[in-house]
Amino acid sequence: MSTVSGHNSASDCWVTIHGKVLDVTAWLDSHPGGPDVFRCGEDLTAQFEGQHGNLTELEARVEQYSSMVKLLGELEEEEEEDNEEDEEGLSDGAAPREGFVEYDFTEVTRQVAPGNGNEFKTLIYIELKGGLDSAAAFVNVKTEEEIHLWCSKRPTLSAEEHCECLETGAEVDEQTGTESEVCTRYALLDHHKVDELNEDLAEDEQKKKVYPMQNTEGYLAMTHFLAGCNSTSWLPLWDGADMAVAPGVGRYDHQRSHFEVKDAAAKGVSTEEEPSTRHGWLAKSIFAFNSLYCQRGEPEADCHKSTNRSRMVDGISLMNTAAGPNALEVSDSSISGSSFLHVTGVANVDSLVDTELYNYNDPFMVTISDDGNSTIGGSSGNAAGTMAGAEQEHTGEDNDEDDGEGLESNTALEDLLDKEETTFNGIGVVQELLDKYMEVVAEKCPTFPDTEAWADTDSDGEIGMQLRTVAILLLNGVCPKALIGDLRTGVHTFVHAAKECGFWDDTLLVIFSEFGRRFEENSKKGTDHGWGHYPMLFGKDLRRQVYGFDASTNTSSLENLVPSHADSYNKSLGTKGDLQMKTDIEAFNACVLDAMGLPGLWRLGDCPSEMRLRENLTNVPRFEESRYYATATADNEGAVFAETSTWNGNKSYLSDPLTRAEVLHVSRRIGFSPKSLGLDQYLPTNYTGAMPTLGEVISQLLGEENLNKGLNRSLEIYHDYQYRNTQKINLYNSKLRASNIWRHLHKLPYPRQDRFEQRVRRWRMERFFDMASVAVTAGGRGGMLYEGSVNITSEFVGREGEILQEIQQRATSFYLPYAIYFDEAKGQYENLRSEVNATTGEVLIEDVHLASWYQTVMFASDVLEVAGVTVEEILEDWRCDNTTGTHPNDPNTTCDPQCDLPSMLNISVDAESAYLADNSWKGPDGTKYSSSWYILRACTEDIDPGSDWLKHSFEQKDQVRTAVQNDLFSTYQQDFRNPETGFRARMTWFFLNWYATPLSGIDDDYLLMSHQYSAIWGGAVGNYRELATVMFSDQALRLSLDQLEEVECGTAPVENFAREYFERFTVGLEAHNEGDIKRLAKGLMNCKEDHETDNEDLVTPGMIFSDLNESVWTFTPEDRKAVVDRVLDFRTVASEPPAAAQRLCSKLYQEFGVSPGVGSNGTLSSMSLPPAVVECAAHLYSHNFELVAALEYILEDKPNFKGTLGQKSRWPTAVIFGPWADFDVEMSVWRGSNWNKLVGMPIFEPQDVSGFDLDNVWTLDRVSSAHEWLDTKVAAQARSWFNKLQFTDIQTMQSALAAYQVPGTSDLYSFALYICDWDLFVPEEGEEELHIINATYLFDTSIPEHSSKYRRYKVWTTAVDTAITNVCQFLT
């Protein structure tokens, strides 16, 4: 190393990396990070690891840049050892290494903040989570080929609205040999032609313009999506140089995994480096700024090295934290010198914490995030965004309307919890303060845009409303917050407001996504995960309008920056159908820090000079963090696994009686509360029986008797019910045409025609109605084509409730239908309120004289008929007489003779089979249009969208939906509080979170969700292989991931379900590749045709599906089971248990114990998992995925289960359900649901496919809501257990409070013993004794507060309140 150290100048620069000696003299000026990256004559291994990776990556880069980087040789062995010893001291500027570190700035004198005034003061960082489909917003229009590819590869997303075909050619279908006409030359529609065409087109069919962007040398154009609306168009922002783009920003590691990339993007590192990297890149840089510099504008005399800055808020993230980390993520307490609040997305405008602990002047940083839906997103349109507002000082926080609040350790927490008024729809400003804010806005900026200007009626408006909030708070000198919503409208209005109101000069707005989207559309008319995308920037005096730096060509010329559409299919570039990446995201982030005047980071490198956002920015030194380590052993880029305590595997401890505290925490860990597991009997202090052992608890919970409880409960009839609006049978390929379509027939609309008279006869209800009075006339109301009416018989006038009861008995079954009336004011049919007399059972209908009994009958869903219908009955219903065109058994029912299904099919009822009698591709006339399969498709989709039949079916569906919702939520909440089913409910919740399926992602289809809940409930403690097989076909899961409906062959497969199936539901990130995803995605289509054959993923062997000649099928149950078994049995290494078993054990450890450490002599598996998890997986697999085997293994793991009791946070939902069960809180289903929503875990609504994450789910507003729940509902119920008569004399009181007597004392009582046990109670400062009552002292009547039984009762109930709201409620 001494030889290397002598080559330490720019003209003679040697370095060592991974033991290799390199001459990098010629590379200094060409390196994207600039020459300052290199410390000549030194070892840069740690720096290289932090930026690029391991030895393999080094060798690849040396080869890539061999003309400028010379490999001179390797260090001698002893020199490497010397180097390692040198590194123990961590020289100045050394990049972070492994392990946790504390920082020490006690000897640092803060310097005057660098900067010359050119830097931005406020950053608003909008992160569109879920991938940004940049091709929906920007087009490379440089050549005709580029335009043609944009149109032809996106026929629905682009060509349909923006393009015209200039030339056509013939294309031969490989399967059928038939020719079809395709466009061989597309062009963009001329603007004049668009105007002409639109004169004759309906609004939803109108063509759209593409607008050239100036200053792009003819390369770029903006689509109608961003530029089309004159009032909110971004084109004027571009033309006015207020907007810029960075084309092709992405990641060199080319990861498409949402789970892997989002974490790496938040930390600003590669996916390989992410597990060992701590803290978001923005949080780390702000921490460095606060630790080293005075705040801008702060008097130098006040800038002391000991200044406590933790009381100021440096960053606020409003993203839903369950969706994963963001750039302000703080992984541990090592950078706690700065305060970062994580608050859930605000569902309304204008919420902010009101507390004197925060300095609201000149805000430094606000991060605002988005979980909404954006049409610029991918196949599902999901675009969760994170906005950050950053300014050069500190400020307050913000919050959610009714979801939750900001997190982590925060000095304002106690203050917030003490002030009820600070919770204004979440954590919000009190109304008086909000009013003052708006007064300031009116005074400072009379032209501040109206609310409507931020979110137009064509959008959800969430981002716009978030930005409105930011603007309001900036005008008030307060740290802003935001929401999720319409991009175009909100950004345009924000820029306008910033200019009008005087805060535009120093504000930078950045729109970014953690990854891009594939260029070509898929079969769902969306796009799949990809690489490069176009971040957008908005600000004053931007240096350029097209930013970027292509490291491969060492240039920022537009020719090298704008991705070519053609290059998306250039195999030599390995783009695989993605927009080519041009600029490294780490360089982009470095330039954002540079523009803000914040310290750079080793992990990001330097901002290339060509990419600096403004002229004459000050160079802020990079944060050389190793200089400030309190210890020299490690840094904040900490180890993934902590060391486990030593345990020899002796299980004798399982026979030791548990303490009361241990029973409490075992109950909370395995269930949601002691009562939900039937263990509450052991908690009273006057319990004198034997305490259970852990072994006994495990045996009881995992015993067959307990596991069978609730397993075979009867299901409501609606589980066999299906919505029957339409069910197109589309047998579009030869395999489908030759298949058994019995199951398809069972889903067909039934009855096809269902007139009033037919219903009444079927339900045998003729006695209720005067059938002669039935009248149906054209010109109906409320969207109906016909108006119907009927009189009820005189016998039932005044007894109308009996009609509803009869309809329930004959048709609706599990719910009482509504009486329907027409609301003239609303112009639609509505429900009349009714209630059942609890004593007589009589149904009373409010305003019954308004009822329309015709629509009441027609709107009621015939659940009994539809749920029990057979295929034979459906086929009978679809018969049609070829001569009369009517049904053979009902001449009043007209039909199409072509759609006589029995005549098309060969049917065997006994075998439950139905096959096309003629499955030919072409019909008698030589075309597909006369073929049986095509006629079948046309018949089954041919329902008049305006028909009364369809309208009634929608109304019936809505009634069923509401009834199922009520039943589903009620069942869910009862299950979670029932001691008989508490453990099964706990495991059900685990798998609901595992197979995260948001109701909002399935169109609030409660029927589908009820099917999923029942499936998971049945399999939650059984065999995981069986559960995984069921869930592979689960309709709710499929729908949420765009995989429910069959799609046409010959289109690109949808990858969502396949990707998440591997990453989330089975083997995890390490045990599959893009080849597996693509092959399974194709298999889910069940098509012979190979589409995208030019995509490298299809010719790349998968890890699991490695045979390129194999066709994967998922058509039959046997096909699907074979796929599931193959995935579950896959091993990355032959000597290890399957990857799926390892991943499942890892998640179960995280849920019920803690993630095990590696141990002093342990090694990680190929799945990067420690030995305990691998052993659990081997045990699980040897028992063929019986979940009990894994659970037993984990619960008996002393260091990682019993040894961690009381050290984990409870789930927010457990803080609701636990006390709800333990205290028998009386509360409606909907109030219970609302409390779950307020603590950030709405029932059946995980934030995204990742599910909830315990490390991120607790935010400050959710803590506040949980405390409110405990204080208002639980404490009130607990107080009801006592009354003032119990405090008449000391003997009566001691008898009443015996269960709460402090052990070892004669006169001390505390309700905390019931809540947390004595040792676990955490008294708050100044209130240490409030939870303890001294009986002798309480009956000292000379004390005014103790002078009556009522006052003594109040002293005790105050102690109860103190105990119930204690922080120990949040631990397990």
Short mmCIF file of C-alpha atoms in Angstrom, two decimals, residues 870-1119:
data_model
loop_
_atom_site.label_atom_id
_atom_site.label_comp_id
_atom_site.label_asym_id
_atom_site.label_seq_id
_atom_site.Cartn_x
_atom_site.Cartn_y
_atom_site.Cartn_z
CA THR A 870 -78.24 -25.15 -11.91
CA VAL A 871 -76.68 -25.18 -15.36
CA GLU A 872 -79.69 -27.13 -16.59
CA GLU A 873 -81.99 -24.30 -15.49
CA ILE A 874 -79.74 -21.73 -17.14
CA LEU A 875 -79.73 -23.65 -20.41
CA GLU A 876 -83.49 -24.00 -20.25
CA ASP A 877 -83.72 -20.24 -19.75
CA TRP A 878 -81.58 -19.71 -22.87
CA ARG A 879 -83.74 -21.83 -25.17
CA CYS A 880 -85.34 -20.09 -28.15
CA ASP A 881 -87.82 -21.37 -30.73
CA ASN A 882 -86.34 -20.94 -34.19
CA THR A 883 -89.77 -20.39 -35.75
CA THR A 884 -91.43 -17.99 -33.31
CA GLY A 885 -88.40 -16.24 -31.85
CA THR A 886 -89.84 -16.76 -28.38
CA HIS A 887 -89.12 -19.01 -25.47
CA PRO A 888 -90.80 -22.44 -25.99
CA ASN A 889 -92.53 -22.24 -22.60
CA ASP A 890 -93.38 -18.53 -22.58
CA PRO A 891 -94.62 -16.90 -25.77
CA ASN A 892 -94.34 -13.49 -24.08
CA THR A 893 -90.55 -13.83 -23.81
CA THR A 894 -88.84 -12.89 -27.08
CA CYS A 895 -85.35 -14.13 -27.94
CA ASP A 896 -82.80 -14.56 -30.74
CA PRO A 897 -82.93 -18.08 -32.27
CA GLN A 898 -79.20 -17.90 -32.95
CA CYS A 899 -78.67 -17.77 -29.18
CA ASP A 900 -80.38 -21.07 -28.42
CA LEU A 901 -77.49 -22.42 -26.35
CA PRO A 902 -78.60 -26.06 -26.08
CA SER A 903 -78.47 -26.34 -29.87
CA MET A 904 -74.83 -25.18 -29.94
CA LEU A 905 -73.50 -27.53 -27.28
CA ASN A 906 -72.92 -31.19 -26.50
CA ILE A 907 -74.05 -31.44 -22.90
CA SER A 908 -73.71 -34.11 -20.22
CA VAL A 909 -75.37 -33.16 -16.96
CA ASP A 910 -73.98 -36.17 -15.11
CA ALA A 911 -70.41 -35.41 -16.18
CA GLU A 912 -70.96 -31.65 -15.76
CA SER A 913 -69.57 -31.06 -19.21
CA ALA A 914 -70.51 -28.77 -22.08
CA TYR A 915 -68.53 -28.61 -25.31
CA LEU A 916 -69.08 -26.72 -28.54
CA ALA A 917 -70.72 -29.05 -31.03
CA ASP A 918 -68.61 -27.38 -33.71
CA ASN A 919 -65.36 -25.87 -32.45
CA SER A 920 -64.05 -24.79 -35.83
CA TRP A 921 -62.38 -21.39 -36.12
CA LYS A 922 -64.50 -20.53 -39.17
CA GLY A 923 -68.20 -21.01 -39.77
CA PRO A 924 -70.20 -22.14 -42.82
CA ASP A 925 -69.52 -18.94 -44.75
CA GLY A 926 -65.75 -19.28 -44.34
CA THR A 927 -65.46 -16.49 -41.78
CA LYS A 928 -65.30 -16.47 -38.00
CA TYR A 929 -68.55 -14.49 -37.85
CA SER A 930 -70.69 -17.55 -38.57
CA SER A 931 -68.72 -19.87 -36.27
CA SER A 932 -70.28 -21.27 -33.11
CA TRP A 933 -67.64 -19.78 -30.82
CA TYR A 934 -68.14 -16.29 -32.25
CA ILE A 935 -71.95 -16.49 -32.09
CA LEU A 936 -71.70 -17.72 -28.50
CA ARG A 937 -69.52 -14.73 -27.61
CA ALA A 938 -71.89 -12.31 -29.32
CA CYS A 939 -74.95 -13.78 -27.58
CA THR A 940 -73.44 -13.73 -24.10
CA GLU A 941 -72.20 -10.16 -24.35
CA ASP A 942 -75.23 -8.79 -26.20
CA ILE A 943 -77.21 -7.16 -23.42
CA ASP A 944 -78.68 -3.76 -24.17
CA PRO A 945 -76.81 -1.39 -21.82
CA GLY A 946 -79.90 0.76 -21.49
CA SER A 947 -82.37 -2.04 -20.80
CA ASP A 948 -84.48 -2.17 -17.69
CA TRP A 949 -83.17 -5.71 -17.14
CA LEU A 950 -79.63 -4.39 -16.81
CA LYS A 951 -80.72 -1.41 -14.74
CA HIS A 952 -82.61 -3.68 -12.35
CA SER A 953 -79.65 -6.05 -12.15
CA PHE A 954 -77.39 -3.19 -11.09
CA GLU A 955 -79.86 -2.12 -8.42
CA GLN A 956 -80.13 -5.71 -7.21
CA LYS A 957 -76.37 -5.97 -7.12
CA ASP A 958 -76.16 -2.78 -5.07
CA GLN A 959 -78.63 -4.13 -2.50
CA VAL A 960 -76.70 -7.38 -2.21
CA ARG A 961 -73.42 -5.48 -2.03
CA THR A 962 -74.65 -3.41 0.91
CA ALA A 963 -76.02 -6.44 2.71
CA VAL A 964 -72.82 -8.44 2.15
CA GLN A 965 -70.77 -5.49 3.36
CA ASN A 966 -72.74 -5.36 6.60
CA ASP A 967 -72.43 -9.09 7.15
CA LEU A 968 -68.75 -9.25 6.17
CA PHE A 969 -67.62 -6.45 8.45
CA SER A 970 -69.74 -7.77 11.30
CA THR A 971 -68.31 -11.29 10.90
CA TYR A 972 -64.75 -9.97 10.72
CA GLN A 973 -65.07 -7.97 13.90
CA GLN A 974 -66.84 -10.72 15.81
CA ASP A 975 -64.19 -13.23 14.76
CA PHE A 976 -61.40 -11.03 16.05
CA ARG A 977 -63.05 -10.60 19.46
CA ASN A 978 -64.32 -14.16 19.94
CA PRO A 979 -62.20 -16.25 22.38
CA GLU A 980 -63.29 -19.36 20.48
CA THR A 981 -61.74 -18.13 17.25
CA GLY A 982 -59.15 -15.57 18.37
CA PHE A 983 -56.10 -17.50 17.18
CA ARG A 984 -57.60 -18.40 13.81
CA ALA A 985 -58.61 -14.75 13.44
CA ARG A 986 -55.04 -13.66 14.20
CA MET A 987 -53.66 -15.99 11.51
CA THR A 988 -56.40 -14.88 9.13
CA TRP A 989 -55.27 -11.30 9.60
CA PHE A 990 -51.68 -12.36 8.87
CA PHE A 991 -52.67 -13.88 5.54
CA LEU A 992 -55.03 -11.04 4.66
CA ASN A 993 -51.98 -8.81 5.01
CA TRP A 994 -49.87 -11.34 3.09
CA TYR A 995 -52.34 -11.46 0.18
CA ALA A 996 -52.98 -7.73 0.48
CA THR A 997 -56.11 -7.03 -1.55
CA PRO A 998 -57.54 -3.53 -1.06
CA LEU A 999 -61.29 -3.27 -1.41
CA SER A 1000 -60.73 -0.09 -3.37
CA GLY A 1001 -58.63 -2.13 -5.80
CA ILE A 1002 -61.55 -4.46 -6.58
CA ASP A 1003 -64.20 -1.76 -7.00
CA ASP A 1004 -65.51 -2.31 -3.47
CA ASP A 1005 -66.78 -5.73 -4.46
CA TYR A 1006 -67.72 -7.06 -1.03
CA LEU A 1007 -68.93 -10.34 -2.44
CA LEU A 1008 -65.49 -11.11 -3.87
CA MET A 1009 -63.88 -9.98 -0.62
CA SER A 1010 -66.19 -12.22 1.38
CA HIS A 1011 -65.07 -15.17 -0.75
CA GLN A 1012 -61.45 -14.31 -0.09
CA TYR A 1013 -62.07 -13.88 3.64
CA SER A 1014 -63.77 -17.27 3.82
CA ALA A 1015 -60.95 -18.91 1.86
CA ILE A 1016 -58.26 -17.46 4.10
CA TRP A 1017 -60.28 -18.12 7.23
CA GLY A 1018 -60.51 -21.78 6.27
CA GLY A 1019 -56.82 -22.15 5.43
CA ALA A 1020 -55.15 -19.78 7.88
CA VAL A 1021 -53.96 -22.49 10.28
CA GLY A 1022 -54.01 -25.44 7.89
CA ASN A 1023 -51.78 -26.45 5.03
CA TYR A 1024 -50.10 -23.55 3.25
CA ARG A 1025 -49.76 -25.51 0.02
CA GLU A 1026 -53.54 -25.87 -0.09
CA LEU A 1027 -54.11 -22.23 0.81
CA ALA A 1028 -51.63 -21.08 -1.83
CA THR A 1029 -53.44 -23.16 -4.44
CA VAL A 1030 -56.80 -21.66 -3.51
CA MET A 1031 -55.39 -18.14 -3.52
CA PHE A 1032 -53.77 -18.62 -6.91
CA SER A 1033 -57.30 -18.58 -8.34
CA ASP A 1034 -58.83 -16.14 -5.86
CA GLN A 1035 -60.97 -13.72 -7.85
CA ALA A 1036 -60.46 -10.73 -5.55
CA LEU A 1037 -56.68 -11.13 -5.66
CA ARG A 1038 -56.74 -11.63 -9.42
CA LEU A 1039 -58.93 -8.57 -9.96
CA SER A 1040 -56.72 -6.35 -7.80
CA LEU A 1041 -53.74 -7.34 -9.95
CA ASP A 1042 -55.47 -7.04 -13.34
CA GLN A 1043 -55.60 -10.77 -13.92
CA LEU A 1044 -59.26 -11.69 -13.46
CA GLU A 1045 -60.58 -11.34 -16.97
CA GLU A 1046 -59.32 -13.47 -19.81
CA VAL A 1047 -57.63 -11.47 -22.53
CA GLU A 1048 -57.18 -11.81 -26.25
CA CYS A 1049 -54.22 -13.83 -27.44
CA GLY A 1050 -51.63 -12.07 -29.55
CA THR A 1051 -51.24 -9.24 -27.05
CA ALA A 1052 -48.54 -8.64 -24.47
CA PRO A 1053 -49.32 -10.47 -21.21
CA VAL A 1054 -50.13 -8.54 -18.04
CA GLU A 1055 -47.29 -9.10 -15.59
CA ASN A 1056 -48.81 -7.72 -12.39
CA PHE A 1057 -50.15 -10.95 -10.93
CA ALA A 1058 -47.15 -13.05 -11.99
CA ARG A 1059 -44.71 -10.52 -10.56
CA GLU A 1060 -46.45 -10.19 -7.22
CA TYR A 1061 -47.06 -13.94 -7.05
CA PHE A 1062 -43.33 -14.55 -7.03
CA GLU A 1063 -42.18 -11.50 -5.12
CA ARG A 1064 -44.88 -11.19 -2.49
CA PHE A 1065 -46.81 -14.43 -2.22
CA THR A 1066 -44.22 -17.19 -2.63
CA VAL A 1067 -40.46 -17.24 -3.25
CA GLY A 1068 -39.47 -13.60 -2.77
CA LEU A 1069 -37.05 -11.49 -4.74
CA GLU A 1070 -34.07 -13.82 -4.67
CA ALA A 1071 -35.65 -16.93 -6.18
CA HIS A 1072 -37.00 -15.89 -9.56
CA ASN A 1073 -36.11 -13.68 -12.49
CA GLU A 1074 -37.81 -11.75 -15.26
CA GLY A 1075 -37.95 -14.91 -17.37
CA ASP A 1076 -40.12 -16.59 -14.72
CA ILE A 1077 -42.41 -13.57 -14.55
CA LYS A 1078 -42.88 -13.41 -18.29
CA ARG A 1079 -43.48 -17.16 -18.68
CA LEU A 1080 -46.05 -17.29 -15.88
CA ALA A 1081 -47.74 -14.15 -17.22
CA LYS A 1082 -48.03 -15.89 -20.60
CA GLY A 1083 -49.26 -19.05 -18.89
CA LEU A 1084 -52.04 -17.09 -17.23
CA MET A 1085 -53.29 -16.10 -20.70
CA ASN A 1086 -53.48 -19.75 -21.81
CA CYS A 1087 -52.48 -18.85 -25.36
CA LYS A 1088 -50.40 -20.74 -27.88
CA GLU A 1089 -49.18 -17.61 -29.59
CA ASP A 1090 -45.82 -16.18 -28.66
CA HIS A 1091 -46.16 -12.44 -28.48
CA GLU A 1092 -43.18 -10.15 -27.88
CA THR A 1093 -40.78 -12.75 -29.25
CA ASP A 1094 -38.28 -9.92 -29.61
CA ASN A 1095 -38.34 -9.45 -25.85
CA GLU A 1096 -35.26 -10.95 -24.21
CA ASP A 1097 -37.25 -12.05 -21.16
CA LEU A 1098 -39.00 -14.67 -23.30
CA VAL A 1099 -35.71 -16.15 -24.47
CA THR A 1100 -34.09 -15.95 -21.04
CA PRO A 1101 -34.45 -19.12 -18.95
CA GLY A 1102 -36.28 -18.59 -15.73
CA MET A 1103 -34.95 -19.85 -12.44
CA ILE A 1104 -38.12 -21.87 -11.90
CA PHE A 1105 -39.42 -22.17 -15.46
CA SER A 1106 -36.06 -22.77 -17.08
CA ASP A 1107 -37.11 -24.78 -20.17
CA LEU A 1108 -37.60 -22.34 -23.04
CA ASN A 1109 -39.57 -24.93 -24.99
CA GLU A 1110 -42.07 -25.51 -22.20
CA SER A 1111 -45.57 -24.06 -22.36
CA VAL A 1112 -47.01 -23.10 -19.00
CA TRP A 1113 -50.78 -23.60 -18.70
CA THR A 1114 -53.14 -22.48 -15.95
CA PHE A 1115 -56.45 -23.37 -17.56
CA THR A 1116 -57.61 -26.30 -15.41
CA PRO A 1117 -57.43 -26.78 -11.62
CA GLU A 1118 -54.79 -29.41 -12.26
CA ASP A 1119 -52.75 -26.93 -14.30
#
